[in-house]
PDB file of C-alpha atoms in Angstrom:
ATOM      1  CA  MET N   1      -0.017   0.038   0.184  1.00  0.00           C
ATOM      2  CA  GLY N   2       1.926   2.897  -1.407  1.00  0.00           C
ATOM      3  CA  ARG N   3       1.347   6.626   0.140  1.00  0.00           C
ATOM      4  CA  ARG N   4      -0.905   8.758  -2.212  1.00  0.00           C
ATOM      5  CA  ALA N   5       0.378  12.280  -2.964  1.00  0.00           C
ATOM      6  CA  LEU N   6      -0.258  14.960  -0.238  1.00  0.00           C
ATOM      7  CA  ARG N   7      -2.885  17.376  -0.661  1.00  0.00           C
ATOM      8  CA  LYS N   8      -1.591  20.979  -1.522  1.00  0.00           C
ATOM      9  CA  ILE N   9      -1.161  23.163   1.923  1.00  0.00           C
ATOM     10  CA  ASP N  10      -2.967  26.627   2.106  1.00  0.00           C
ATOM     11  CA  PRO N  11      -0.269  29.021   1.677  1.00  0.00           C
ATOM     12  CA  SER N  12      -2.080  31.465   3.964  1.00  0.00           C
ATOM     13  CA  LEU N  13      -1.729  29.343   7.164  1.00  0.00           C
ATOM     14  CA  ASP N  14       0.677  30.346   9.551  1.00  0.00           C
ATOM     15  CA  LEU N  15       2.291  27.270  10.899  1.00  0.00           C
ATOM     16  CA  SER N  16       4.775  29.093  13.454  1.00  0.00           C
ATOM     17  CA  SER N  17       2.787  27.706  16.526  1.00  0.00           C
ATOM     18  CA  ASN N  18       2.546  24.069  15.411  1.00  0.00           C
ATOM     19  CA  LEU N  19       5.385  23.482  13.842  1.00  0.00           C
ATOM     20  CA  VAL N  20       9.606  23.229  15.198  1.00  0.00           C
ATOM     21  CA  SER N  21      12.427  21.792  13.960  1.00  0.00           C
ATOM     22  CA  TYR N  22      14.401  19.718  16.544  1.00  0.00           C
ATOM     23  CA  ASP N  23      17.218  22.293  16.961  1.00  0.00           C
ATOM     24  CA  LYS N  24      14.814  25.157  18.136  1.00  0.00           C
ATOM     25  CA  LEU N  25      13.315  22.992  20.963  1.00  0.00           C
ATOM     26  CA  PRO N  26      14.103  24.264  24.460  1.00  0.00           C
ATOM     27  CA  HIS N  27      17.364  23.368  25.547  1.00  0.00           C
ATOM     28  CA  PRO N  28      17.343  22.514  28.194  1.00  0.00           C
ATOM     29  CA  TRP N  29      13.931  21.034  27.705  1.00  0.00           C
ATOM     30  CA  ASN N  30      10.823  23.229  28.885  1.00  0.00           C
ATOM     31  CA  ALA N  31       7.596  22.119  27.797  1.00  0.00           C
ATOM     32  CA  GLU N  32       6.168  25.431  29.165  1.00  0.00           C
ATOM     33  CA  ASP N  33       8.209  27.381  26.830  1.00  0.00           C
ATOM     34  CA  LEU N  34       6.726  25.481  23.756  1.00  0.00           C
ATOM     35  CA  PHE N  35       3.101  25.504  24.922  1.00  0.00           C
ATOM     36  CA  GLY N  36       2.691  28.225  27.055  1.00  0.00           C
ATOM     37  CA  ARG N  37       1.310  26.285  30.123  1.00  0.00           C
ATOM     38  CA  SER N  38       1.735  23.446  32.322  1.00  0.00           C
ATOM     39  CA  ALA N  39      -0.157  20.406  31.299  1.00  0.00           C
ATOM     40  CA  PRO N  40       0.238  16.587  30.851  1.00  0.00           C
ATOM     41  CA  LEU N  41       2.419  16.209  28.048  1.00  0.00           C
ATOM     42  CA  GLN N  42       2.204  13.007  25.059  1.00  0.00           C
ATOM     43  CA  VAL N  43       4.364  11.996  22.721  1.00  0.00           C
ATOM     44  CA  GLU N  44       3.789  10.513  19.157  1.00  0.00           C
ATOM     45  CA  ILE N  45       6.389   8.918  17.138  1.00  0.00           C
ATOM     46  CA  GLY N  46       5.793   8.820  13.348  1.00  0.00           C
ATOM     47  CA  THR N  47       3.335  11.568  13.128  1.00  0.00           C
ATOM     48  CA  GLY N  48       2.580  11.334   9.170  1.00  0.00           C
ATOM     49  CA  LYS N  49      -0.278  12.900   8.065  1.00  0.00           C
ATOM     50  CA  GLY N  50      -1.503  13.644  11.377  1.00  0.00           C
ATOM     51  CA  LEU N  51      -4.776  12.156  11.879  1.00  0.00           C
ATOM     52  CA  PHE N  52      -4.308  11.023  15.437  1.00  0.00           C
ATOM     53  CA  LEU N  53      -2.448  14.177  16.670  1.00  0.00           C
ATOM     54  CA  ARG N  54      -5.787  16.554  15.383  1.00  0.00           C
ATOM     55  CA  THR N  55      -8.347  14.010  16.521  1.00  0.00           C
ATOM     56  CA  THR N  56      -6.819  13.542  19.995  1.00  0.00           C
ATOM     57  CA  ALA N  57      -6.019  17.390  20.769  1.00  0.00           C
ATOM     58  CA  ALA N  58      -9.457  18.229  19.483  1.00  0.00           C
ATOM     59  CA  GLU N  59     -10.771  15.781  21.881  1.00  0.00           C
ATOM     60  CA  CYS N  60      -8.284  16.464  25.109  1.00  0.00           C
ATOM     61  CA  PRO N  61      -7.570  20.020  25.243  1.00  0.00           C
ATOM     62  CA  GLU N  62      -6.579  19.780  28.805  1.00  0.00           C
ATOM     63  CA  VAL N  63      -3.507  17.686  27.294  1.00  0.00           C
ATOM     64  CA  ASP N  64      -0.411  18.646  25.408  1.00  0.00           C
ATOM     65  CA  PHE N  65       0.648  17.017  22.184  1.00  0.00           C
ATOM     66  CA  LEU N  66       4.242  16.504  20.653  1.00  0.00           C
ATOM     67  CA  GLY N  67       4.238  14.525  17.072  1.00  0.00           C
ATOM     68  CA  VAL N  68       7.781  13.826  15.765  1.00  0.00           C
ATOM     69  CA  GLU N  69       8.063  13.283  12.185  1.00  0.00           C
ATOM     70  CA  ILE N  70      11.331  12.876  10.431  1.00  0.00           C
ATOM     71  CA  SER N  71      10.038  13.800   6.964  1.00  0.00           C
ATOM     72  CA  ALA N  72       9.460  17.807   6.464  1.00  0.00           C
ATOM     73  CA  LYS N  73       7.132  17.468   4.143  1.00  0.00           C
ATOM     74  CA  TYR N  74       4.600  15.024   6.163  1.00  0.00           C
ATOM     75  CA  ALA N  75       5.472  17.585   9.220  1.00  0.00           C
ATOM     76  CA  ARG N  76       4.401  20.456   7.684  1.00  0.00           C
ATOM     77  CA  PHE N  77       1.212  18.584   6.414  1.00  0.00           C
ATOM     78  CA  ALA N  78       0.441  17.504   9.871  1.00  0.00           C
ATOM     79  CA  ALA N  79       0.831  21.017  11.337  1.00  0.00           C
ATOM     80  CA  ALA N  80      -1.104  22.806   8.654  1.00  0.00           C
ATOM     81  CA  ALA N  81      -4.038  20.917   9.939  1.00  0.00           C
ATOM     82  CA  LEU N  82      -3.470  21.416  13.300  1.00  0.00           C
ATOM     83  CA  ALA N  83      -3.122  25.289  12.443  1.00  0.00           C
ATOM     84  CA  LYS N  84      -6.375  25.165  10.205  1.00  0.00           C
ATOM     85  CA  ARG N  85      -8.168  23.799  13.116  1.00  0.00           C
ATOM     86  CA  GLN N  86      -6.710  26.290  15.695  1.00  0.00           C
ATOM     87  CA  LEU N  87      -5.536  23.484  17.923  1.00  0.00           C
ATOM     88  CA  GLY N  88      -2.786  25.394  20.298  1.00  0.00           C
ATOM     89  CA  ASN N  89      -2.184  22.172  22.133  1.00  0.00           C
ATOM     90  CA  ALA N  90      -0.353  20.062  19.603  1.00  0.00           C
ATOM     91  CA  ILE N  91       2.924  20.775  17.755  1.00  0.00           C
ATOM     92  CA  VAL N  92       4.876  18.875  15.425  1.00  0.00           C
ATOM     93  CA  VAL N  93       8.615  18.420  15.666  1.00  0.00           C
ATOM     94  CA  VAL N  94      10.464  17.971  12.358  1.00  0.00           C
ATOM     95  CA  GLY N  95      13.514  15.487  13.217  1.00  0.00           C
ATOM     96  CA  ASP N  96      14.298  12.128  15.054  1.00  0.00           C
ATOM     97  CA  ALA N  97      12.377  10.985  17.956  1.00  0.00           C
ATOM     98  CA  MET N  98      15.284   9.051  19.116  1.00  0.00           C
ATOM     99  CA  ARG N  99      17.106  12.098  19.773  1.00  0.00           C
ATOM    100  CA  LEU N 100      14.366  13.726  21.366  1.00  0.00           C
ATOM    101  CA  PHE N 101      14.114  10.817  23.812  1.00  0.00           C
ATOM    102  CA  ASP N 102      17.936  10.231  24.128  1.00  0.00           C
ATOM    103  CA  GLU N 103      19.047  14.000  24.955  1.00  0.00           C
ATOM    104  CA  LEU N 104      16.243  16.142  25.999  1.00  0.00           C
ATOM    105  CA  LEU N 105      13.053  14.672  27.526  1.00  0.00           C
ATOM    106  CA  PRO N 106      13.501  14.374  31.500  1.00  0.00           C
ATOM    107  CA  ASP N 107      12.590  11.623  33.691  1.00  0.00           C
ATOM    108  CA  GLY N 108       8.606  11.708  34.147  1.00  0.00           C
ATOM    109  CA  SER N 109       7.695  14.194  31.813  1.00  0.00           C
ATOM    110  CA  LEU N 110       5.228  12.350  29.616  1.00  0.00           C
ATOM    111  CA  SER N 111       1.765  10.795  30.782  1.00  0.00           C
ATOM    112  CA  ALA N 112       1.854   8.780  27.394  1.00  0.00           C
ATOM    113  CA  VAL N 113       4.232   7.524  24.539  1.00  0.00           C
ATOM    114  CA  HIS N 114       2.214   6.627  21.082  1.00  0.00           C
ATOM    115  CA  VAL N 115       3.912   4.392  18.731  1.00  0.00           C
ATOM    116  CA  TYR N 116       1.430   3.375  15.565  1.00  0.00           C
ATOM    117  CA  PHE N 117       2.803   1.667  12.802  1.00  0.00           C
ATOM    118  CA  PRO N 118       6.412   2.116  12.649  1.00  0.00           C
ATOM    119  CA  ASP N 119       8.449   1.174   9.723  1.00  0.00           C
ATOM    120  CA  PRO N 120       8.852  -2.510  10.356  1.00  0.00           C
ATOM    121  CA  TRP N 121      12.328  -2.495   8.359  1.00  0.00           C
ATOM    122  CA  TRP N 122      11.940  -5.935   6.859  1.00  0.00           C
ATOM    123  CA  LYS N 123      15.288  -6.861   5.921  1.00  0.00           C
ATOM    124  CA  LYS N 124      17.474  -8.670   8.814  1.00  0.00           C
ATOM    125  CA  ARG N 125      20.427  -6.182   8.566  1.00  0.00           C
ATOM    126  CA  HIS N 126      17.957  -3.246   8.976  1.00  0.00           C
ATOM    127  CA  LYS N 127      16.052  -4.386  11.855  1.00  0.00           C
ATOM    128  CA  LYS N 128      18.396  -2.611  14.014  1.00  0.00           C
ATOM    129  CA  ARG N 129      16.747   0.663  12.604  1.00  0.00           C
ATOM    130  CA  ARG N 130      13.497   0.033  14.369  1.00  0.00           C
ATOM    131  CA  VAL N 131      11.503   2.257  16.610  1.00  0.00           C
ATOM    132  CA  MET N 132      11.064  -0.403  19.168  1.00  0.00           C
ATOM    133  CA  ARG N 133      14.532  -0.986  20.174  1.00  0.00           C
ATOM    134  CA  GLU N 134      16.169  -1.489  23.575  1.00  0.00           C
ATOM    135  CA  SER N 135      17.331   2.062  24.079  1.00  0.00           C
ATOM    136  CA  PHE N 136      14.417   3.559  22.978  1.00  0.00           C
ATOM    137  CA  LEU N 137      12.168   1.567  25.542  1.00  0.00           C
ATOM    138  CA  ARG N 138      14.336   1.952  28.640  1.00  0.00           C
ATOM    139  CA  ASP N 139      13.895   5.859  27.519  1.00  0.00           C
ATOM    140  CA  VAL N 140       9.978   5.270  27.381  1.00  0.00           C
ATOM    141  CA  GLN N 141      10.001   3.984  30.875  1.00  0.00           C
ATOM    142  CA  ARG N 142      12.236   6.511  32.146  1.00  0.00           C
ATOM    143  CA  THR N 143      10.234   9.322  30.583  1.00  0.00           C
ATOM    144  CA  LEU N 144       6.979   8.092  31.248  1.00  0.00           C
ATOM    145  CA  GLN N 145       5.435   9.145  34.537  1.00  0.00           C
ATOM    146  CA  PRO N 146       3.993   6.742  37.103  1.00  0.00           C
ATOM    147  CA  GLY N 147       0.630   5.344  35.539  1.00  0.00           C
ATOM    148  CA  GLY N 148       1.667   6.435  32.274  1.00  0.00           C
ATOM    149  CA  SER N 149       1.003   4.611  29.109  1.00  0.00           C
ATOM    150  CA  LEU N 150       3.021   3.205  26.113  1.00  0.00           C
ATOM    151  CA  HIS N 151       0.786   2.397  22.955  1.00  0.00           C
ATOM    152  CA  PHE N 152       1.777   0.277  20.286  1.00  0.00           C
ATOM    153  CA  TRP N 153      -0.199  -0.825  16.815  1.00  0.00           C
ATOM    154  CA  THR N 154       1.480  -2.452  13.913  1.00  0.00           C
ATOM    155  CA  ASP N 155       0.057  -4.445  11.298  1.00  0.00           C
ATOM    156  CA  VAL N 156       3.281  -6.730  11.438  1.00  0.00           C
ATOM    157  CA  LEU N 157       2.890  -9.685  13.589  1.00  0.00           C
ATOM    158  CA  GLU N 158       6.275 -10.265  13.944  1.00  0.00           C
ATOM    159  CA  TYR N 159       7.129  -6.880  14.978  1.00  0.00           C
ATOM    160  CA  PHE N 160       4.349  -7.006  17.193  1.00  0.00           C
ATOM    161  CA  GLU N 161       5.770 -10.288  18.764  1.00  0.00           C
ATOM    162  CA  THR N 162       9.332  -9.372  19.009  1.00  0.00           C
ATOM    163  CA  SER N 163       8.443  -6.079  20.403  1.00  0.00           C
ATOM    164  CA  LEU N 164       6.561  -7.439  23.322  1.00  0.00           C
ATOM    165  CA  GLU N 165       9.099  -9.780  24.129  1.00  0.00           C
ATOM    166  CA  LEU N 166      11.786  -6.741  24.060  1.00  0.00           C
ATOM    167  CA  ILE N 167       9.280  -4.854  26.384  1.00  0.00           C
ATOM    168  CA  ALA N 168       9.342  -7.464  28.825  1.00  0.00           C
ATOM    169  CA  ARG N 169      12.812  -8.062  28.972  1.00  0.00           C
ATOM    170  CA  VAL N 170      14.223  -4.433  29.246  1.00  0.00           C
ATOM    171  CA  THR N 171      11.597  -2.672  31.268  1.00  0.00           C
ATOM    172  CA  ASP N 172       9.278  -3.075  34.248  1.00  0.00           C
ATOM    173  CA  LEU N 173       6.035  -1.600  32.302  1.00  0.00           C
ATOM    174  CA  VAL N 174       3.302  -3.916  33.163  1.00  0.00           C
ATOM    175  CA  GLY N 175       1.271  -5.346  29.714  1.00  0.00           C
ATOM    176  CA  PRO N 176       0.580  -6.031  27.028  1.00  0.00           C
ATOM    177  CA  LEU N 177      -3.196  -4.560  28.074  1.00  0.00           C
ATOM    178  CA  GLU N 178      -5.747  -5.764  25.378  1.00  0.00           C
ATOM    179  CA  VAL N 179      -6.626  -2.723  23.287  1.00  0.00           C
ATOM    180  CA  PRO N 180      -9.972  -4.091  21.664  1.00  0.00           C
ATOM    181  CA  GLU N 181     -10.711  -2.976  17.939  1.00  0.00           C
ATOM    182  CA  THR N 182     -13.691  -0.590  17.744  1.00  0.00           C
ATOM    183  CA  PRO N 183     -15.985   0.032  14.820  1.00  0.00           C
ATOM    184  CA  ALA N 184     -15.358   3.093  12.389  1.00  0.00           C
ATOM    185  CA  GLU N 185     -18.698   4.505  12.052  1.00  0.00           C
ATOM    186  CA  HIS N 186     -17.600   6.718   9.315  1.00  0.00           C
ATOM    187  CA  ASP N 187     -14.897   6.973   6.884  1.00  0.00           C
ATOM    188  CA  MET N 188     -12.363   8.920   9.226  1.00  0.00           C
ATOM    189  CA  LEU N 189     -13.151   7.303  12.798  1.00  0.00           C
ATOM    190  CA  TYR N 190      -9.533   5.650  12.564  1.00  0.00           C
ATOM    191  CA  ARG N 191      -6.457   6.450  15.033  1.00  0.00           C
ATOM    192  CA  THR N 192      -4.419   6.693  11.992  1.00  0.00           C
ATOM    193  CA  HIS N 193      -4.592   6.937   8.056  1.00  0.00           C
ATOM    194  CA  PHE N 194      -2.271   3.400   8.075  1.00  0.00           C
ATOM    195  CA  GLU N 195      -5.083   1.947  10.529  1.00  0.00           C
ATOM    196  CA  ARG N 196      -7.609   3.164   8.137  1.00  0.00           C
ATOM    197  CA  ARG N 197      -5.849   2.034   4.781  1.00  0.00           C
ATOM    198  CA  THR N 198      -4.876  -1.485   6.956  1.00  0.00           C
ATOM    199  CA  ARG N 199      -8.509  -2.334   7.724  1.00  0.00           C
ATOM    200  CA  LEU N 200      -9.961  -1.187   4.825  1.00  0.00           C
ATOM    201  CA  HIS N 201      -7.821  -4.136   2.899  1.00  0.00           C
ATOM    202  CA  THR N 202      -9.209  -6.426   5.529  1.00  0.00           C
ATOM    203  CA  LYS N 203      -5.647  -6.836   7.091  1.00  0.00           C
ATOM    204  CA  PRO N 204      -5.227  -7.573  11.073  1.00  0.00           C
ATOM    205  CA  VAL N 205      -3.689  -4.631  13.180  1.00  0.00           C
ATOM    206  CA  TYR N 206      -1.985  -5.933  16.540  1.00  0.00           C
ATOM    207  CA  ARG N 207      -2.770  -3.528  19.272  1.00  0.00           C
ATOM    208  CA  CYS N 208      -1.273  -3.115  23.066  1.00  0.00           C
ATOM    209  CA  GLU N 209      -0.943  -0.876  25.569  1.00  0.00           C
ATOM    210  CA  PHE N 210       1.676  -0.993  28.504  1.00  0.00           C
ATOM    211  CA  ARG N 211       1.764   1.203  31.941  1.00  0.00           C
ATOM    212  CA  ASN N 212       4.180   2.338  34.104  1.00  0.00           C
ATOM    213  CA  ILE N 213       2.938   1.394  37.601  1.00  0.00           C
ATOM    214  CA  SER N 214       6.579   2.164  39.124  1.00  0.00           C
ATOM    215  CA  ALA N 215       6.931   4.654  42.216  1.00  0.00           C
ATOM    216  CA  THR N 216      10.115   6.132  40.127  1.00  0.00           C
ATOM    217  CA  SER N 217      10.143   6.399  36.330  1.00  0.00           C
ATOM    218  CA  SER N 218      13.714   5.696  36.131  1.00  0.00           C
ATOM    219  CA  ASN N 219      14.679   2.188  35.254  1.00  0.00           C
ATOM    220  CA  GLY N 220      17.489   2.108  37.210  1.00  0.00           C
TER     221      GLY N 220
END
């Protein structure tokens, strides 16, 4: 299933409140500098076209959302959708999510991490590039607040199973918790565009949630 060409962005839209490059993020980290307030913060890895980000930001105005997308054109597209809807509680970062977790995010700074349909990197020699790797998962546990959640969805069973094994081995997160598939009442009632395409092609989606129940967010 190849990606369709992106629609053109309205040139009159001001993206400055919803789009930022990695190098322009606060160093040291301070979410209030980005959002202008103190609120629970959730991060999505690989924002793509931004369906999850804009839908959830609209549904949860009391929460701030940071989407990280390595492709500049997709990041701009997702940010434009946020700007069009005037969603000030969601920002798209153009950059590498692994750097964000490794270099910037402090312990216990997130209420949730979302990883939906990451690139499976099919070839054996490329699997080390997968998002669901040991270093990232340790950072997820470190950055999650007590009670915080990791949400992971994929349409690749092998990736799902090996990720569950890795999470169990390198973290103390509790799970996997089952995430039931909900019926889509209309054509865009899906968490991501990739979920929509996968389900419309009658292919399975594997979903799970893990929670950090530690008194401390550190995995040390």
